Coordinates of C-alpha atoms (C1' of nucleotides) in Angstrom, one line a residue:
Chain A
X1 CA 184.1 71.2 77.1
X2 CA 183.4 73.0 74.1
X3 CA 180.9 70.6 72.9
X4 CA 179.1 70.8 76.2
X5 CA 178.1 74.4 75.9
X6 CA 175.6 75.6 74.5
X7 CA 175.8 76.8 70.8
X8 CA 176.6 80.8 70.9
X9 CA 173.7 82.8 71.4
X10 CA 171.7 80.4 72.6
X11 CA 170.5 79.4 75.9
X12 CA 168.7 77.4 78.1
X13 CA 165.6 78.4 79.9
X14 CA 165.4 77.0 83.2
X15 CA 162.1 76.8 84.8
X16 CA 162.7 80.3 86.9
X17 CA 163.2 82.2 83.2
X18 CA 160.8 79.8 81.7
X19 CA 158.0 81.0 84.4
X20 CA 159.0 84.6 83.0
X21 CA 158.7 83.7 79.3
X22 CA 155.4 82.1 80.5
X23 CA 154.0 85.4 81.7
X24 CA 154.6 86.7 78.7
X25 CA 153.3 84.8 76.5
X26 CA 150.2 84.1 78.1
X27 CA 149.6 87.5 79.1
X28 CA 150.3 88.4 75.6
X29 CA 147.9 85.8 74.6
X30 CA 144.6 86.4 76.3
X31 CA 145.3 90.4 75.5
X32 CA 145.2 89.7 71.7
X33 CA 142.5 87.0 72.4
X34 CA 140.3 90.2 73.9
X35 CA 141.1 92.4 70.1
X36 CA 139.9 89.0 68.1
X37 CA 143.6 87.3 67.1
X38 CA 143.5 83.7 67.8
X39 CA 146.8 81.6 67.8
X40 CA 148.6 80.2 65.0
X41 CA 151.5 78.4 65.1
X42 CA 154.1 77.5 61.4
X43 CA 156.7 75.7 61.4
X44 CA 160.3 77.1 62.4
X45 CA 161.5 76.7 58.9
X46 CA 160.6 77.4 55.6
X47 CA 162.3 77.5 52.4
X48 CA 164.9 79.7 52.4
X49 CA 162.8 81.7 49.1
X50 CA 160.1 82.4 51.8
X51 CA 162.7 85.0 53.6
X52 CA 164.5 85.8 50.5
X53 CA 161.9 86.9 48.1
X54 CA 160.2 88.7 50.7
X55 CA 163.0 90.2 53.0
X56 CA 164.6 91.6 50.5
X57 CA 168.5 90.5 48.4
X58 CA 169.8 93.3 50.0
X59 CA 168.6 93.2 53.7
X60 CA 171.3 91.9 56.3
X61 CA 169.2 89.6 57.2
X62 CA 169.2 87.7 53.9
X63 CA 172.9 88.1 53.3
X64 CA 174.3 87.4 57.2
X65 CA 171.9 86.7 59.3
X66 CA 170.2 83.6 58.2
X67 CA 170.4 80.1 59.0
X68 CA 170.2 78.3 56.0
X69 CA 171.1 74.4 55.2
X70 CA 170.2 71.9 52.7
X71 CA 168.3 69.2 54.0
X72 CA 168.6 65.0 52.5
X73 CA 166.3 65.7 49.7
X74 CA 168.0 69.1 48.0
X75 CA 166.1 71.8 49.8
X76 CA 167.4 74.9 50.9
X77 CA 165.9 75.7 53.8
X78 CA 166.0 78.2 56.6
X79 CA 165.6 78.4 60.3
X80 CA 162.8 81.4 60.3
X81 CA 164.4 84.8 61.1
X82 CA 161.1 86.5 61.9
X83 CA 157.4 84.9 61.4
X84 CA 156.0 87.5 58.9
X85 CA 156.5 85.8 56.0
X86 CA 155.9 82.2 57.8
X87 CA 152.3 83.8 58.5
X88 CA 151.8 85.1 55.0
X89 CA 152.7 81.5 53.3
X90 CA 150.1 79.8 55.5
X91 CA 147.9 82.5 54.4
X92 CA 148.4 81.4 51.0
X93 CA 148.8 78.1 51.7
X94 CA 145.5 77.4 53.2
X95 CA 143.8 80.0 51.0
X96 CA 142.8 81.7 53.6
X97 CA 142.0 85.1 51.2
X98 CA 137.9 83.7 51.1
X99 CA 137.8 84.6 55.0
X100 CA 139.5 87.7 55.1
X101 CA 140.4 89.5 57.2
X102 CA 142.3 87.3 59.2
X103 CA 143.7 87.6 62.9
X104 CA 146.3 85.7 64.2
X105 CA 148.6 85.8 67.3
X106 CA 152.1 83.5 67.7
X107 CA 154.4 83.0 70.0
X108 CA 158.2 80.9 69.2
X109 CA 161.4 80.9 68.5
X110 CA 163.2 82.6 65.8
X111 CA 166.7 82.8 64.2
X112 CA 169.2 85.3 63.8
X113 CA 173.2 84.9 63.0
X114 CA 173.9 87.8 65.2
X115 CA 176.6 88.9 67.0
X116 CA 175.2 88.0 70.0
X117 CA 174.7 90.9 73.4
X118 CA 171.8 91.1 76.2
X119 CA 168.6 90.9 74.6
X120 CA 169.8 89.5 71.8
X121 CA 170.4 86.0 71.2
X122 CA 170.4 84.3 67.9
X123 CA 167.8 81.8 68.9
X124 CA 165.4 84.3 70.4
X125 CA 161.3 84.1 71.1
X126 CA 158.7 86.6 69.8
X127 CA 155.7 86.9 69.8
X128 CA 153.3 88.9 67.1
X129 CA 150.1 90.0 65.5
X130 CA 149.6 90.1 62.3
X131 CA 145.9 91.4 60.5
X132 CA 145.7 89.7 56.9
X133 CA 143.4 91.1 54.5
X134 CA 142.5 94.7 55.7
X135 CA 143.4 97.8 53.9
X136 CA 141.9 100.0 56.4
X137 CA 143.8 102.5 58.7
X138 CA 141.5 101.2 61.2
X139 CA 143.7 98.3 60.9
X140 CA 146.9 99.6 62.0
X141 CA 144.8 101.1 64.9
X142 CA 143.4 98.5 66.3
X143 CA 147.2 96.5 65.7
X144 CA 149.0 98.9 67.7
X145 CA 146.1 99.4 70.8
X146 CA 146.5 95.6 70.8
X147 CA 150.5 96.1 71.2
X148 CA 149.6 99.0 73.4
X149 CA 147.1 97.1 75.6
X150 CA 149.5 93.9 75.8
X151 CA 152.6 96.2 77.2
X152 CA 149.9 97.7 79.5
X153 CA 148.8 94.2 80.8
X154 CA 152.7 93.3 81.1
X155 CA 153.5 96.7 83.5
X156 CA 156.0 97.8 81.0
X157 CA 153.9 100.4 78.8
X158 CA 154.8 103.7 80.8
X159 CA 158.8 102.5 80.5
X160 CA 158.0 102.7 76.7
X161 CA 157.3 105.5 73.9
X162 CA 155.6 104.6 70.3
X163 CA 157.6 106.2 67.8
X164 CA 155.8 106.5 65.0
X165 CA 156.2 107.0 61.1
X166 CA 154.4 106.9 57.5
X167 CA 156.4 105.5 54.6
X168 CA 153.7 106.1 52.3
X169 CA 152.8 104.0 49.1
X170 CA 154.9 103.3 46.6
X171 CA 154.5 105.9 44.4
X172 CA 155.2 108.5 47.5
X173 CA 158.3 106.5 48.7
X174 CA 159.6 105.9 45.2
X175 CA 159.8 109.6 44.9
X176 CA 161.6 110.5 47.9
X177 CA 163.6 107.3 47.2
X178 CA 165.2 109.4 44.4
X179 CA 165.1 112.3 45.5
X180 CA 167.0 111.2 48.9
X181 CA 169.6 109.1 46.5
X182 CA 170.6 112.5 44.5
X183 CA 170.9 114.6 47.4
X184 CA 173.5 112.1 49.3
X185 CA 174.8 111.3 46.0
X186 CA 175.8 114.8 45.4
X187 CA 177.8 114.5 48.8
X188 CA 179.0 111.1 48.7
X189 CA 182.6 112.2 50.1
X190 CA 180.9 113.3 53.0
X191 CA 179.2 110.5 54.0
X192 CA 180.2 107.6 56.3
X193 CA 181.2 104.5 55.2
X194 CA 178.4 102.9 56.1
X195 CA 176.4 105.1 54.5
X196 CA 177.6 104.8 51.1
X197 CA 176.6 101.3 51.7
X198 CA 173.4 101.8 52.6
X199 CA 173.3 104.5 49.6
X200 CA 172.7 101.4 47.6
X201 CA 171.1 99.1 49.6
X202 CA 168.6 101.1 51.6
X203 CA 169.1 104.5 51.1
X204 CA 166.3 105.6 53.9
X205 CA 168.3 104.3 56.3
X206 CA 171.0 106.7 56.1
X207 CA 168.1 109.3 58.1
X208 CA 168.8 107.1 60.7
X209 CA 172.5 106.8 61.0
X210 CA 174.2 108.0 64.1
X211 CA 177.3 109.0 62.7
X212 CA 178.2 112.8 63.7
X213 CA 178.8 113.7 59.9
X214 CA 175.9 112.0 57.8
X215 CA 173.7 113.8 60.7
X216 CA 174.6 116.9 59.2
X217 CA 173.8 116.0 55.9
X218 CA 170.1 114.6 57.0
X219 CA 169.7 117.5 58.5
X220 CA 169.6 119.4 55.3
X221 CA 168.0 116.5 53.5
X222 CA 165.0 116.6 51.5
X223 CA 161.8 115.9 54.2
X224 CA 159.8 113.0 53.3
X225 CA 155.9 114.4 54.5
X226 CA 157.0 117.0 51.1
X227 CA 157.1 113.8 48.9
X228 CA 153.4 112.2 50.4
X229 CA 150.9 112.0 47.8
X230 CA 147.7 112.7 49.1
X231 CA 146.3 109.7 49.5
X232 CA 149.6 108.4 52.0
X233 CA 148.5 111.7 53.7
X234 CA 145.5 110.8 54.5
X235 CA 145.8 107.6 55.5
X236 CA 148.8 108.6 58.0
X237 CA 146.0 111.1 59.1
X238 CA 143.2 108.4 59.6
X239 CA 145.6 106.3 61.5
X240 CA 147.0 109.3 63.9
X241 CA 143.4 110.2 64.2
X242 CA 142.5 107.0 65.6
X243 CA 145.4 106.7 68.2
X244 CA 144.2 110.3 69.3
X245 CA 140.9 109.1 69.5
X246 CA 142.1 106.0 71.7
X247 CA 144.2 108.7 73.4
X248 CA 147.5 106.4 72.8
X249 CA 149.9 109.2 72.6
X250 CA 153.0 108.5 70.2
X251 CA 156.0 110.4 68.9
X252 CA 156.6 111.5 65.5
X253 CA 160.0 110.2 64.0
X254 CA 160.3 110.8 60.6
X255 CA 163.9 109.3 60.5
X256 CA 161.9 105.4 62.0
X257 CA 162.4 103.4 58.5
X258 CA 162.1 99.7 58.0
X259 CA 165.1 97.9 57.1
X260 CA 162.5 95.4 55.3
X261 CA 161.7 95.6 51.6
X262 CA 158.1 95.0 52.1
X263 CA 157.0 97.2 54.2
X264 CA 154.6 100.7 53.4
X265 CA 152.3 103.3 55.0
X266 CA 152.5 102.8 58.8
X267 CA 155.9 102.1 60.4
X268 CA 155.9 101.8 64.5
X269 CA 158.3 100.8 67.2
X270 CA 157.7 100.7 70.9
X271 CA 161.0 101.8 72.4
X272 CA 162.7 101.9 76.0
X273 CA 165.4 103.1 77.5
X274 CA 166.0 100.7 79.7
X275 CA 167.8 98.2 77.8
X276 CA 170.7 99.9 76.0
X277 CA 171.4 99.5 72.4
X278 CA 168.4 97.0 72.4
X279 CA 165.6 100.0 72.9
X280 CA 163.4 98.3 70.2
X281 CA 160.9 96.1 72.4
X282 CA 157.8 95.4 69.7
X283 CA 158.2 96.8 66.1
X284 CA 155.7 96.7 63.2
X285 CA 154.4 98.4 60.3
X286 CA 152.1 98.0 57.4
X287 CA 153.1 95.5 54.8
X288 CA 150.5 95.5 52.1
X289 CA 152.9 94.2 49.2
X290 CA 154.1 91.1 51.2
X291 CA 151.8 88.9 50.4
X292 CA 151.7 89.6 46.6
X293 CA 155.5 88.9 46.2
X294 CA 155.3 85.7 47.9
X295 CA 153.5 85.2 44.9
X296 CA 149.5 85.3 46.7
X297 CA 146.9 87.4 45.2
X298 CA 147.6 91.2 46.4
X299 CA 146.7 91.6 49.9
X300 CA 147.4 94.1 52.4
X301 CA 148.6 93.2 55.9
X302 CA 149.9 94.9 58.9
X303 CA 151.6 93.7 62.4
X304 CA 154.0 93.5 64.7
X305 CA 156.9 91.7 66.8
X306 CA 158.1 91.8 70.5
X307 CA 160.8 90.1 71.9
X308 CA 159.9 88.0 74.8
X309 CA 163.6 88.1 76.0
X310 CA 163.6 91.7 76.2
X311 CA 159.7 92.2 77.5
X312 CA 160.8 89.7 80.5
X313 CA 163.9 91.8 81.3
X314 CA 161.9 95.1 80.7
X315 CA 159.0 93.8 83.2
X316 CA 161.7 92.3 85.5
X317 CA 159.0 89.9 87.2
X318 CA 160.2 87.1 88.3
X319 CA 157.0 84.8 89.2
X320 CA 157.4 82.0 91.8
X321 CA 156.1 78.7 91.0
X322 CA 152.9 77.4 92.9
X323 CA 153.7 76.1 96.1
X324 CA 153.3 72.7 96.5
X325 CA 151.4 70.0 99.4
X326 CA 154.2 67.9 100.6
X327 CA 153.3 64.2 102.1
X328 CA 155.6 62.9 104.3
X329 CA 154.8 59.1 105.3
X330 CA 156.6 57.3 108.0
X331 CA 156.9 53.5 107.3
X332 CA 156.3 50.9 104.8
X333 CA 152.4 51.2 105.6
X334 CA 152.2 54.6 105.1
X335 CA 154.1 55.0 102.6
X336 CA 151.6 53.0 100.4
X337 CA 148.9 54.5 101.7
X338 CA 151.0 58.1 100.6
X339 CA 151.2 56.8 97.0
X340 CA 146.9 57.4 96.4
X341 CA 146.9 59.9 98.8
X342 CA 148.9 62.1 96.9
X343 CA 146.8 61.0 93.8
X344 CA 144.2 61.8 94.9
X345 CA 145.1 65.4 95.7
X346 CA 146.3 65.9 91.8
X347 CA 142.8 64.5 91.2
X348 CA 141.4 67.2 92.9
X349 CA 144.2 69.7 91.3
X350 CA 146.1 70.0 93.6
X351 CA 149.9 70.1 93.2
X352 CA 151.4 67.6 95.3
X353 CA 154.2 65.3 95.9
X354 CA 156.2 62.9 98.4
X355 CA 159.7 62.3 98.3
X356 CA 160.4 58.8 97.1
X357 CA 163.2 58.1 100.3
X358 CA 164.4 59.3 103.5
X359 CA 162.9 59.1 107.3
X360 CA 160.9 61.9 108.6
X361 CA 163.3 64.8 109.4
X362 CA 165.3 63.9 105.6
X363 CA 161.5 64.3 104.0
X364 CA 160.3 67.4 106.3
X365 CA 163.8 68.9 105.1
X366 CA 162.9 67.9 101.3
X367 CA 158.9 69.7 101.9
X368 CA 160.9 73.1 102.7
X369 CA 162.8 73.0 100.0
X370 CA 160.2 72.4 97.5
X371 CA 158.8 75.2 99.2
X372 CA 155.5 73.6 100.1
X373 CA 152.4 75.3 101.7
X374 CA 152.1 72.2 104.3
X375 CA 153.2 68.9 104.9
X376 CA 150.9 66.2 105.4
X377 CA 152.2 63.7 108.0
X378 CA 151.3 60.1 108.0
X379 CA 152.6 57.7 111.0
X380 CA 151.1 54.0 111.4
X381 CA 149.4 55.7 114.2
X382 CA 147.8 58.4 112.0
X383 CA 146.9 55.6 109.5
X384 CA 145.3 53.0 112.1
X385 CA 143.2 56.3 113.1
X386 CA 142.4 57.2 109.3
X387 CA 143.9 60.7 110.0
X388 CA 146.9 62.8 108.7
X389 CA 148.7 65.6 110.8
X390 CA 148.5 68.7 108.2
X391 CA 151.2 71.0 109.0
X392 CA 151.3 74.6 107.7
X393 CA 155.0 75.4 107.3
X394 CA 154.6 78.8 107.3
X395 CA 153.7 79.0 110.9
X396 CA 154.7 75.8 112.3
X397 CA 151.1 75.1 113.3
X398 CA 149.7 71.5 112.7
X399 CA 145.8 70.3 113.1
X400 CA 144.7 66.7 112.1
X401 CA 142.2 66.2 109.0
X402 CA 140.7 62.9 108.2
X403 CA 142.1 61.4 105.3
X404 CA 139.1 60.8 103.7
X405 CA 138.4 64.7 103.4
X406 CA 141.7 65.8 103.2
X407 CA 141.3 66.8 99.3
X408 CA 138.0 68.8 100.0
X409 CA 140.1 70.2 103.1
X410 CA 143.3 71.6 101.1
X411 CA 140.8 72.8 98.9
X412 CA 139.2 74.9 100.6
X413 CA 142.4 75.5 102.9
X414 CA 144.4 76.6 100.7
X415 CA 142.4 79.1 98.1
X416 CA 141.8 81.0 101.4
X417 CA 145.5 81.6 100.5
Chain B
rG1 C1' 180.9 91.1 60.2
rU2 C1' 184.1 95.4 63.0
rG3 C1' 186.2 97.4 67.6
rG4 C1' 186.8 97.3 73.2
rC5 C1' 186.4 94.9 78.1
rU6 C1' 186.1 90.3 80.8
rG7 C1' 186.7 84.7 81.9
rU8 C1' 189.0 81.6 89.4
rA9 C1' 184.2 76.1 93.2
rG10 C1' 176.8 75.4 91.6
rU11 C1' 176.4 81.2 92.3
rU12 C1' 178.7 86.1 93.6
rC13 C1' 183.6 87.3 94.2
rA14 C1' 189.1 87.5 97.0
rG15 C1' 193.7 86.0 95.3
rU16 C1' 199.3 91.4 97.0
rU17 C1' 205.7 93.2 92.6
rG18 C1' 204.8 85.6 88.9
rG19 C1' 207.1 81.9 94.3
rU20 C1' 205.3 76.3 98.6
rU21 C1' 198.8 71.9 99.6
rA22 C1' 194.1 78.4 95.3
rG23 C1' 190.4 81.2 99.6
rA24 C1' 185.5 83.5 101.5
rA25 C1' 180.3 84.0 101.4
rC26 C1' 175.9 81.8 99.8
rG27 C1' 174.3 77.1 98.0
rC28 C1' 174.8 71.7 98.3
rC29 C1' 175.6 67.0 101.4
rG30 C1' 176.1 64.9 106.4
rG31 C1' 175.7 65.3 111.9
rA32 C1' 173.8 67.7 116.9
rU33 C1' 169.8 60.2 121.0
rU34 C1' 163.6 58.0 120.1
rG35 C1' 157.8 60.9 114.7
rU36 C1' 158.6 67.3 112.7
rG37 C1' 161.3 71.4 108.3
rA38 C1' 163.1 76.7 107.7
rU39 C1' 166.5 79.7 112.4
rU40 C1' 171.6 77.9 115.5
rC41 C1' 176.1 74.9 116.1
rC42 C1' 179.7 71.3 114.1
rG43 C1' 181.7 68.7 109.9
rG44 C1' 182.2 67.5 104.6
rA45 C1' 182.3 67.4 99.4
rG46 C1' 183.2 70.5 95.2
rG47 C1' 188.0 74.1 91.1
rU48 C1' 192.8 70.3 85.2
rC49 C1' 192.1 78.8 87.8
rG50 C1' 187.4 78.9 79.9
rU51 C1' 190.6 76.0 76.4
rG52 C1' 195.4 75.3 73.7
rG53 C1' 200.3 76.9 73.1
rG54 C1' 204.6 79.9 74.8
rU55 C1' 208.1 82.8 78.2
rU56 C1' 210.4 81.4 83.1
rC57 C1' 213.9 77.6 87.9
rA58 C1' 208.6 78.7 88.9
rA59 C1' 202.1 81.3 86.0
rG60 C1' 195.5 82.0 88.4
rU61 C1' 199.1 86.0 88.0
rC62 C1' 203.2 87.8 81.8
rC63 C1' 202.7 86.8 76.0
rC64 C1' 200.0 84.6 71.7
rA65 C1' 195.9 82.0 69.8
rU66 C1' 191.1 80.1 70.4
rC67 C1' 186.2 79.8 72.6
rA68 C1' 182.4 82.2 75.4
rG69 C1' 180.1 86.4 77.9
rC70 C1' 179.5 91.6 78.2
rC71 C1' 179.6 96.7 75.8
rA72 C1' 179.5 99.8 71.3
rC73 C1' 179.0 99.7 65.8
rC74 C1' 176.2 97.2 61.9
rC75 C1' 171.4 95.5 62.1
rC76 C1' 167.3 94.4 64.7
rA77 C1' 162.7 92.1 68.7

RNA sequence: GUGGCUGUAGUUCAGUUGGUUAGAACGCCGGAUUGUGAUUCCGGAGGUCGUGGGUUCAAGUCCCAUCAGCCACCCCA
């Protein structure tokens, strides 16, 4: 019994969710298509020192959340937790730097050794864009009106706010990093447990922590805009001034941090409150030292990730599969005849099918049930006539075509709608 | 990884203070005379009550463990 369910946190998509992940992604798809990102696909795993060096030792992805194995020949290798670094390897890889800057769009599963809850599975799908090569604030515009415009052409946009944040360089977030560590440092008997954790690991993230007490402390923190250098400044500025420009309105929220090492400058998350704990529905940021500590020649970057799982639930369409033509032969003769007929309407694309048994009523039973448009009805009399008896289910009416046009007739017949 | 709630036919659920062959709806399969589905009527199949222990004369009903789902935390998409 055991064995015959599925592995935790995974499961199956069966073709009524699949037709929603579908929409998705190929909505998704032709909307970054339009902003210039053309599909890539890496593999789902890497060496495991393509997540580790760039993630971070300390992240929880690295330490608990990773699926990592050793394969026949010695390698340690990982079942990809997120496609960032996948996408910055391949950048490397191919030497892709000479055609900079780079666009791509991907869509796939990724792997997480999560505790798992709705809209969140530990193997999940994303899809992302990720612009390779561009220092530009312009960049992180055009990446987020491309999230923007893809949650627009989902439905989903106006159930969502962009929360939005700078983390400035280095040098800016280096000096707040210490700054921040003193302060909580100074009332480390105060803080949660948790906190003191992070107080070592990623001190930023305490700004975000929802215990009651460590809010009190962040609330008399030291503010991170006081710690941008002037050049963070302005490039927060150029990037806000674009979004106005584009009139994509956002909210400020200086406590938004990235619980990955590598990121800087712009941090963004589309959030909802529709889906409980799981409010984060595409997140991104700037990452312009990624691609250097894979180990690349320096290179800024910037992207994002949405969960499929959680846009499909978000946009709660459900879309029905295309109806089908049903044949329904009556005899040996016919049924022949009903094997090129209904070749010859997927010839003409048409989606069409016969069942392979029964008499009439079992196969007019089996045409409802696919939910077909019409059932084309072929008798030895019909045959010896060349004719077919097309029946719109709908409406119960029935007319007779000649075979011989029948194609051109469902054709036309049927994109009338 | 931590804490809480839940687990009965394919699905959604009933199952009284533990007590005889565990029910319903929907779905599925079959039938209602000769070449017409979906509506109606009749009939049928399908459950080791998540799994494994334990308490009891007796457990779907109580206890423990385990697995899974859900919710919150952690973290994240």
């Amino acid at each position: 019994m055991a064995d015959l369910q599925p592995v935790r946190g995974t499961h199956d998509l069966l073709p009524e969710e699949m037709r929603a992940h579908r929409r998705v992604s190929d909505l998704a798809r032709g909307t970054a298509g339009l902003h210039g990102f053309d599909e890539i696909a890496t593999p789902i795993f890497e060496f495991t020192n393509v997540f580790a060096r760039t993630l971070g030792d300390t992240s929880d992805v690295v330490t608990k959340e990773m699926y990592t194995f050793e394969d026949k020949g010695g390698d340690r290798l990982t079942l990809r937790p997120e496609n960032t670094a996948g996408v910055c390897r391949a950048f490397i890889s191919n030497g892709l730097a000479q055609h900079a800057p780079v666009k791509y769009f991907y869509s796939g599963p990724m792997f997480r050794h999560e505790r798992p809850q709705k809209g969140r599975m530990r193997q999940f799908h994303q899809i992302g864009i990720e612009l390779i090569g561009a220092a530009q604030p312009l960049a992180d515009v055009e990446v987020i009106a491309c999230g923007r415009a893809i949650l627009e052409s989902l439905g989903v946009a106006d159930d969502t706010v962009l929360e939005l944040n700078t983390l400035g360089d280095t040098e800016s977030r280096n000096a707040y990093r210490a700054v921040l560590v003193d302060y909580f440092q100074d009332h480390i008997d105060r803080l949660s447990e948790d906190s003191r954790d992070r107080l070592t690991r990623n001190p930023m993230r305490i700004l975000d922590s929802k215990d009651d007490g460590d809010r009190k402390l962040v609330a008399d923190a030291p503010i991170f805009s006081d710690y941008l250098n002037q050049e963070s400044q302005d490039f927060f500025g150029a990037v806000t001034g674009g979004l106005d420009a584009l009139g994509i309105t956002y909210k400020l929220n200086p406590r938004l941090v990235r619980g990955l090492d590598y990121y800087c400058h712009t941090a963004f998350e589309f959030t909802t409150e529709a889906l409980g704990a799981q409010g984060t529905v595409m997140a991104g940021g700037r990452y312009d030292g990624l691609i250097g500590m894979l180990g690349g020649p320096e290179t800024p970057g910037i992207g994002w990730a949405a969960g499929i799982e959680r846009l499909a639930m978000l946009s709660g369409v459900m879309p029905e599969a295309d109806r089908p033509i049903a044949v329904v032969p009556m005899g040996e003769d016919a049924e022949r005849r009903a094997l090129t007929l209904v070749r010859d309407l997927r010839k003409a694309g048409l989606r069409a099918e016969s069942a392979f048994s029964g008499n009439m009523k079992k196969r007019m039973k089996h045409a409802n049930k696919i939910n077909a448009v019409v059932a084309v009805i072929l008798g030895d009399e019909e045959l010896s006539r060349g004719v077919a008896q097309v029946k719109t289910l709908d409406d119960g009416t029935q007319r007779e075509v000649a075979l011989d046009r029948l194609a051109d007739d469902l054709s036309v017949a049927l994109s009338q709608g």
